[in-house]
mmCIF file of C-alpha atoms in Angstrom:
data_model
loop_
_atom_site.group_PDB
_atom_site.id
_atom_site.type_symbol
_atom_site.label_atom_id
_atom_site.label_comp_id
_atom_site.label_asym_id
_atom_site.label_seq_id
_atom_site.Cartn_x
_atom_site.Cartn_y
_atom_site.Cartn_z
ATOM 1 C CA UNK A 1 13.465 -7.215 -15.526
ATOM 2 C CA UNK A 2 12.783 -4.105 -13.477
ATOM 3 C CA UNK A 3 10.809 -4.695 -10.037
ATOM 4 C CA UNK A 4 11.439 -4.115 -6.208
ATOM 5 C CA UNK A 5 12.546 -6.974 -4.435
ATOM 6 C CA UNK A 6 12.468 -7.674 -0.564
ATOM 7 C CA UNK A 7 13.876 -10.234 1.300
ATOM 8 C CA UNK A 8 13.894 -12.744 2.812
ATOM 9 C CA UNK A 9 9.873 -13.910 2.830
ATOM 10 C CA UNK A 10 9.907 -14.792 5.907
ATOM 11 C CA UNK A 11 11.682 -13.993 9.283
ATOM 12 C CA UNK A 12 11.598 -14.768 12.709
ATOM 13 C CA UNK A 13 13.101 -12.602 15.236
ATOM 14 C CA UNK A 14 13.793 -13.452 18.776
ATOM 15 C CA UNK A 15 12.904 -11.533 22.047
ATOM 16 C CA UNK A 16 15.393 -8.392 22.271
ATOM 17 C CA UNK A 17 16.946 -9.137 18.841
ATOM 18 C CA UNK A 18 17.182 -6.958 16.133
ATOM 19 C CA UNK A 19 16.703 -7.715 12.926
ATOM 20 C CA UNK A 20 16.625 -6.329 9.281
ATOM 21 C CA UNK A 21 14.526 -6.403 6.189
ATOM 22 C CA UNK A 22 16.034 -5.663 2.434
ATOM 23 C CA UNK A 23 14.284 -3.899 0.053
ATOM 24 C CA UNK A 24 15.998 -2.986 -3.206
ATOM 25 C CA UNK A 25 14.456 -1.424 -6.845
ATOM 26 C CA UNK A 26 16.022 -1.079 -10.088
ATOM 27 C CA UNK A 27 12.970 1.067 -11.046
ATOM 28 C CA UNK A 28 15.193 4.302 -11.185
ATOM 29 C CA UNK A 29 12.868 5.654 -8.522
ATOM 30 C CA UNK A 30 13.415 8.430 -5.995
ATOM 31 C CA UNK A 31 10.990 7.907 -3.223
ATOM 32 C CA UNK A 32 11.219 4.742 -1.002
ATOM 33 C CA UNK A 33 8.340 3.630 1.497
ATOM 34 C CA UNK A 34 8.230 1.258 3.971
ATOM 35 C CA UNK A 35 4.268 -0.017 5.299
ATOM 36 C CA UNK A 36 3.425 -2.588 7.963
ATOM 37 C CA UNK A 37 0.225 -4.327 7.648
ATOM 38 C CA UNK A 38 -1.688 -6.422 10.217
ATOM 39 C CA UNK A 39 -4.565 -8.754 9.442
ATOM 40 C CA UNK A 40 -7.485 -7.079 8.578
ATOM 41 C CA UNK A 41 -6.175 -3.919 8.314
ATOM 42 C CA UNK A 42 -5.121 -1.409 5.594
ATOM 43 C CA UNK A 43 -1.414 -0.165 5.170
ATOM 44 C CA UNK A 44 0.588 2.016 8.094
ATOM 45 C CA UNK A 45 3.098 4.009 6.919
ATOM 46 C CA UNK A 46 6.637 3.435 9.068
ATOM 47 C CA UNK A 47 8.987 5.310 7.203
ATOM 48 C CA UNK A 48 9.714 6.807 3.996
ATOM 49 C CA UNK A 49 12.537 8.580 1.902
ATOM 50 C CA UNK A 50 12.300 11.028 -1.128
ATOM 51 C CA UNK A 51 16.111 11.569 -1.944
ATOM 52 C CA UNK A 52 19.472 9.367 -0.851
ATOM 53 C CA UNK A 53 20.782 10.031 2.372
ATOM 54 C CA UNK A 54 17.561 11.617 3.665
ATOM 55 C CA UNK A 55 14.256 9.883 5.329
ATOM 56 C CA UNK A 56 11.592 10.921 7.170
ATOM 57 C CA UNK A 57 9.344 8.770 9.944
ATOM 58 C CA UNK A 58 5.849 8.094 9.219
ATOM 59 C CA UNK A 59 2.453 6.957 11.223
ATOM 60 C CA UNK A 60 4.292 4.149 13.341
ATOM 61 C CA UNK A 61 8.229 4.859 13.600
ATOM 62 C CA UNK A 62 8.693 3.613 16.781
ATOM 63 C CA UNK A 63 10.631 1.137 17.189
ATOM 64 C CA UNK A 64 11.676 0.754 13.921
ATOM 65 C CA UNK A 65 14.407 2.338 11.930
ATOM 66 C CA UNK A 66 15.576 3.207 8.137
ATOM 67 C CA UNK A 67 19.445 4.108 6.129
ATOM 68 C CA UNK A 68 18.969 5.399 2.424
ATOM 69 C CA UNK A 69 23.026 5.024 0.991
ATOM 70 C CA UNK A 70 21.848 4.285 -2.129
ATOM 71 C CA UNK A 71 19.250 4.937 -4.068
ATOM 72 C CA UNK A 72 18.412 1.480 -5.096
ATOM 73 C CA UNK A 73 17.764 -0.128 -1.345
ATOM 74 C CA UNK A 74 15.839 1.049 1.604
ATOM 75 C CA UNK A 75 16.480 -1.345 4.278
ATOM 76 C CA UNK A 76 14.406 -1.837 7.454
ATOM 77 C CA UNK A 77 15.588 -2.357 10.862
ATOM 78 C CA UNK A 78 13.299 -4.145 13.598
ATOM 79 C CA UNK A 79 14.884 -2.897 16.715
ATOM 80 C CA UNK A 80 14.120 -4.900 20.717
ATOM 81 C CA UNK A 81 12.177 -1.794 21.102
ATOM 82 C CA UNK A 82 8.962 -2.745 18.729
ATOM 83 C CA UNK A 83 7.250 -4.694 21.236
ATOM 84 C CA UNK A 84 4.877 -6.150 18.907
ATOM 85 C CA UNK A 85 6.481 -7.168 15.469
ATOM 86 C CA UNK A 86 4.152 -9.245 13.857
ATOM 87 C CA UNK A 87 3.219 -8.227 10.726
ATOM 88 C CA UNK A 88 3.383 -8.453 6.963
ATOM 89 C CA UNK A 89 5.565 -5.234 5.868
ATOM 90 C CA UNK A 90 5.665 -3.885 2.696
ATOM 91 C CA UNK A 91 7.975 -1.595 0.513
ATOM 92 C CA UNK A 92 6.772 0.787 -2.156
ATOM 93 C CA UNK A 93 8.355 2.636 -4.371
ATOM 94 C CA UNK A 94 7.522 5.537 -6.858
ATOM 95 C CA UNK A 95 8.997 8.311 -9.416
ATOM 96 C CA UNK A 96 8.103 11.619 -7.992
ATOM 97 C CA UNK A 97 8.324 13.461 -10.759
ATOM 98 C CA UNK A 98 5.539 12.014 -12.533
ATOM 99 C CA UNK A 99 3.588 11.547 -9.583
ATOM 100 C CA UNK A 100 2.837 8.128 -10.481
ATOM 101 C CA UNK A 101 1.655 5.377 -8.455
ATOM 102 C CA UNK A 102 3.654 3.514 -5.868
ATOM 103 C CA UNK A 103 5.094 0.299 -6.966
ATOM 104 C CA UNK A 104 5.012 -2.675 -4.334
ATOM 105 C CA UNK A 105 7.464 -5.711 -3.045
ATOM 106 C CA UNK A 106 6.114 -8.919 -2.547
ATOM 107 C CA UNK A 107 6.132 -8.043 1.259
ATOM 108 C CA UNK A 108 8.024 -9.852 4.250
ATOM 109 C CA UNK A 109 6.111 -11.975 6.637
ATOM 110 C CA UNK A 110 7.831 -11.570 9.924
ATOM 111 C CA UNK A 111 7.337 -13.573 13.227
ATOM 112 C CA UNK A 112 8.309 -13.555 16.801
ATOM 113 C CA UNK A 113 9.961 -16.894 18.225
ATOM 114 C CA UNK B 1 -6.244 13.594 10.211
ATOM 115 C CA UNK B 2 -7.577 12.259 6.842
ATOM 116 C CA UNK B 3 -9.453 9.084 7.226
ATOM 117 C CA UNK B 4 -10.374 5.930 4.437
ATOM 118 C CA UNK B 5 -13.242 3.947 5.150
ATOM 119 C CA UNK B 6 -14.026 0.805 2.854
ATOM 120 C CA UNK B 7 -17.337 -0.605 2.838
ATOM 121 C CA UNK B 8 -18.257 -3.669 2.853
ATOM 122 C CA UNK B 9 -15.442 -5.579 4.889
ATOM 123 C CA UNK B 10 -16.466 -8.290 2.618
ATOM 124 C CA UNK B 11 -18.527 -9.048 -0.078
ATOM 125 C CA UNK B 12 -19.842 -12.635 -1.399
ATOM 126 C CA UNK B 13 -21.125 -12.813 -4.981
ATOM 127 C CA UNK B 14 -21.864 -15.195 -8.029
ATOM 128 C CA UNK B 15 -19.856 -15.415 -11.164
ATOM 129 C CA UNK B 16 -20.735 -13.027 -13.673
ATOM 130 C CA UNK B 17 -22.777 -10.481 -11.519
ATOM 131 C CA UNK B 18 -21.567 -6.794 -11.572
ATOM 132 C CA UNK B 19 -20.587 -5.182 -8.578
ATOM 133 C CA UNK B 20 -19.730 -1.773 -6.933
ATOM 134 C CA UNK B 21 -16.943 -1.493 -3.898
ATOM 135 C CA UNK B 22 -17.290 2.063 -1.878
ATOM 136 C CA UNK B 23 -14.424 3.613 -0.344
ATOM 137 C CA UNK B 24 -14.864 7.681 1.718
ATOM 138 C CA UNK B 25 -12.477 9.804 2.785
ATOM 139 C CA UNK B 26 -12.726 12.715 5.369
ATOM 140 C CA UNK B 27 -10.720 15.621 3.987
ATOM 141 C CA UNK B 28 -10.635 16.408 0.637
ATOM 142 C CA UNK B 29 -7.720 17.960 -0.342
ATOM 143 C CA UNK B 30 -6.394 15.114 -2.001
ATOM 144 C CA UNK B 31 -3.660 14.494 -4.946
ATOM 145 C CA UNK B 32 -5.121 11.186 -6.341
ATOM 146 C CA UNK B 33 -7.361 8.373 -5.227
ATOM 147 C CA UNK B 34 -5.911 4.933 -6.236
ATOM 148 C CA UNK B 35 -7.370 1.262 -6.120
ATOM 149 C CA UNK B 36 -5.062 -1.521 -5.271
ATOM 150 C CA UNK B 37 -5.543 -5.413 -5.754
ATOM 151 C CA UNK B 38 -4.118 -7.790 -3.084
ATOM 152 C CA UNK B 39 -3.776 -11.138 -3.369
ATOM 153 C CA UNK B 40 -3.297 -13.305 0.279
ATOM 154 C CA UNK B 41 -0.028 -12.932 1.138
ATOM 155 C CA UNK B 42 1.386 -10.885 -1.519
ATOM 156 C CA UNK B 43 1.970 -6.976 -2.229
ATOM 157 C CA UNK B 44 0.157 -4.674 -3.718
ATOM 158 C CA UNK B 45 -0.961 -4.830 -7.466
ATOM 159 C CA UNK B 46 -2.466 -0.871 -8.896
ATOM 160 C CA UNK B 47 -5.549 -1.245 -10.661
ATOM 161 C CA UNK B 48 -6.936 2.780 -11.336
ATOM 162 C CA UNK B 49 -5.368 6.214 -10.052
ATOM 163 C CA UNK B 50 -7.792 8.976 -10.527
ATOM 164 C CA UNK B 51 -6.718 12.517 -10.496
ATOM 165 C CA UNK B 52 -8.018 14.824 -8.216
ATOM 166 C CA UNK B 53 -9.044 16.743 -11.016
ATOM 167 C CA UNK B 54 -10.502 13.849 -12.755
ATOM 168 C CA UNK B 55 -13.893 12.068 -12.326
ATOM 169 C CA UNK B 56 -13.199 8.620 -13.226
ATOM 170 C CA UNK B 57 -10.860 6.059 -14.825
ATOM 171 C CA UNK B 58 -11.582 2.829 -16.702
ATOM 172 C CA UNK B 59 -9.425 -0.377 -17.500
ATOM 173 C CA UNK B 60 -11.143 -3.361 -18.415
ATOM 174 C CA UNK B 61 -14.114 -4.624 -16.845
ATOM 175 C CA UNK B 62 -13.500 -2.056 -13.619
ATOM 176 C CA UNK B 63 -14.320 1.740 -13.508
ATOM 177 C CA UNK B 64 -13.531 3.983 -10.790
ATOM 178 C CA UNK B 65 -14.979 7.316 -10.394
ATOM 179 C CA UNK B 66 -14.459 9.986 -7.733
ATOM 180 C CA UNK B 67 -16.509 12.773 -6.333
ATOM 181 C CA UNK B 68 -14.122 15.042 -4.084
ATOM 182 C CA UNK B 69 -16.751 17.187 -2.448
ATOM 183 C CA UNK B 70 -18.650 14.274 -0.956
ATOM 184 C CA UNK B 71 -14.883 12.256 0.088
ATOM 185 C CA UNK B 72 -16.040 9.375 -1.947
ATOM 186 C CA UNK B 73 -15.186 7.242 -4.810
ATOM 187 C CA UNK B 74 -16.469 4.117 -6.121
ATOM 188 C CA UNK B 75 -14.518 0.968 -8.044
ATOM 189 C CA UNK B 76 -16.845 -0.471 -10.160
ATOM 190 C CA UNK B 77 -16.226 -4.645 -11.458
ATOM 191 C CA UNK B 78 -18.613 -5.775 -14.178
ATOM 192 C CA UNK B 79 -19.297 -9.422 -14.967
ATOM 193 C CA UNK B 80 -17.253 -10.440 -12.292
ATOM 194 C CA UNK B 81 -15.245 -13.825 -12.596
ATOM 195 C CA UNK B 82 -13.316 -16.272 -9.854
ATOM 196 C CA UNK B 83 -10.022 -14.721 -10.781
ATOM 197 C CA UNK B 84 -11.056 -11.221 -9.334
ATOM 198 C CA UNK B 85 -11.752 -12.821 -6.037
ATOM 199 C CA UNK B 86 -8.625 -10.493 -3.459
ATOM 200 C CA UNK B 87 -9.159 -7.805 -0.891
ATOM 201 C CA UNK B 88 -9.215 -4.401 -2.867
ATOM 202 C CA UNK B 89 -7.996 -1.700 -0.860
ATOM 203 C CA UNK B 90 -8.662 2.209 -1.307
ATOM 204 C CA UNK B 91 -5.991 4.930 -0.685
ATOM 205 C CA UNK B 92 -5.392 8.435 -0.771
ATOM 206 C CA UNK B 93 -2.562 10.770 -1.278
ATOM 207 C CA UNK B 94 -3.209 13.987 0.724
ATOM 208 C CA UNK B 95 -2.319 17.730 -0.971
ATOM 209 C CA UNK B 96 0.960 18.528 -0.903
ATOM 210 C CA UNK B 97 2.235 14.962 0.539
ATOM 211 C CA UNK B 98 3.535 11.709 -0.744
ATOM 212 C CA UNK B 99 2.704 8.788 1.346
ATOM 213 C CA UNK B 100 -0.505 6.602 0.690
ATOM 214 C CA UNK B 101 -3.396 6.418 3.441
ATOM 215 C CA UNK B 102 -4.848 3.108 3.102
ATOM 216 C CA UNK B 103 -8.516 2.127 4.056
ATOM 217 C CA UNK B 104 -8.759 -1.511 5.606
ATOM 218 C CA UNK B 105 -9.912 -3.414 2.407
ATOM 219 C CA UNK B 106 -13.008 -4.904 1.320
ATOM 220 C CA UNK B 107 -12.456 -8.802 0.818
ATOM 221 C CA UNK B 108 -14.590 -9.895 -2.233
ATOM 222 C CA UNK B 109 -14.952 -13.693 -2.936
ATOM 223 C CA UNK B 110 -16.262 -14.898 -6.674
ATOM 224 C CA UNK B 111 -18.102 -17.962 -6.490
ATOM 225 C CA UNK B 112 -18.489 -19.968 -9.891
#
């Protein structure tokens, strides 16, 4: 059953903690995206990644950051230094050579204690 | 810096009426227009790409068409039913990149 998968649903992060999301695809895809989304809004582009081992930031990197050692997984990292977490982030995925569309996770809510 | 705009926010109608969602963009030199459904809480579901060199795609009861000159492009629901009640959001991918830029949604609610 191909799909991306993110994890976990939901996660609260305390003041000056770090914390990481997982987002993994068995979509053979090359190009990874990571999106933050806040109520009422449309989709901000963090960070995103066309080839292992390589990533570049998007709209909103601060305080946020991004490892691409596989191809499969694109995890997240929330650092103390994104002041204002709350969100709903998303990860995307897509084939580049077809230029297809970008395939989404079922998101990760996450919330400050 | 290219730009989405969806309007309405939000939309209210009765089962079975057909209805047309606008989305506008400010530059356009774009790669492809797409259309995605969101349910609360959840990702994002594609409904249409379009082409830049296309005018319009159809699947089902929705049809989207775009005009590139005027930065505009229009998803299109006929005989619209409870079940199509999300927030539909609008999104761009510019020339020559490969990220989406998302408009803020319109929220449409399907009464029966």
């Amino acid at each position: 059953d191909g799909g991306i998968t993110q994890s976990p649903k939901y996660l609260f992060r305390k003041e000056g903690q770090n914390v990481t999301l997982s987002c993994e695809q068995n979509l053979n895809h090359d190009a990874m995206y990571w999106y933050r989304q806040d109520p009422g809004q449309g989709l901000r582009l963090i960070y995103y990644s066309q080839i292992v081992n390589d990533f570049q930031k998007g709209d909103i990197a601060e305080g946020y950051s991004v490892s691409r050692e596989k191809k499969e997984s694109f995890p997240l990292t929330v650092t103390s230094a994104q002041k204002n977490p709350t969100a709903f982030y998303l990860c995307a995925s897509r084939l580049v050579a077809h230029q297809e569309t970008q395939y989404f996770g079922p998101g990760t809510r996450l919330l400050v204690l | 810096k290219q730009e989405v705009t969806q309007i309405p926010a939000a939309l209210s109608v009765p089962e079975g009426e057909n209805l047309v969602l606008n989305c506008s963009f400010t530059d356009s030199a774009i790669y492809n227009l797409q259309w995605f459904r969101q349910d609360p809480g959840k990702g994002l579901t594609s409904l249409l790409l379009i082409q830049s060199s296309q005018r319009e795609q159809t699947s089902g009861r929705l049809n989207a068409s775009l005009d590139k000159s005027s930065g505009r492009s229009t998803l299109y629901i006929a005989a619209s039913q409870p079940g199509d009640s999300a927030t539909y959001l609008c999104a761009v991918t510019i020339a020559g990149g490969t990220a989406l830029i998302f408009g803020k949604g319109t929220t449409l609610s399907v009464s029966s």
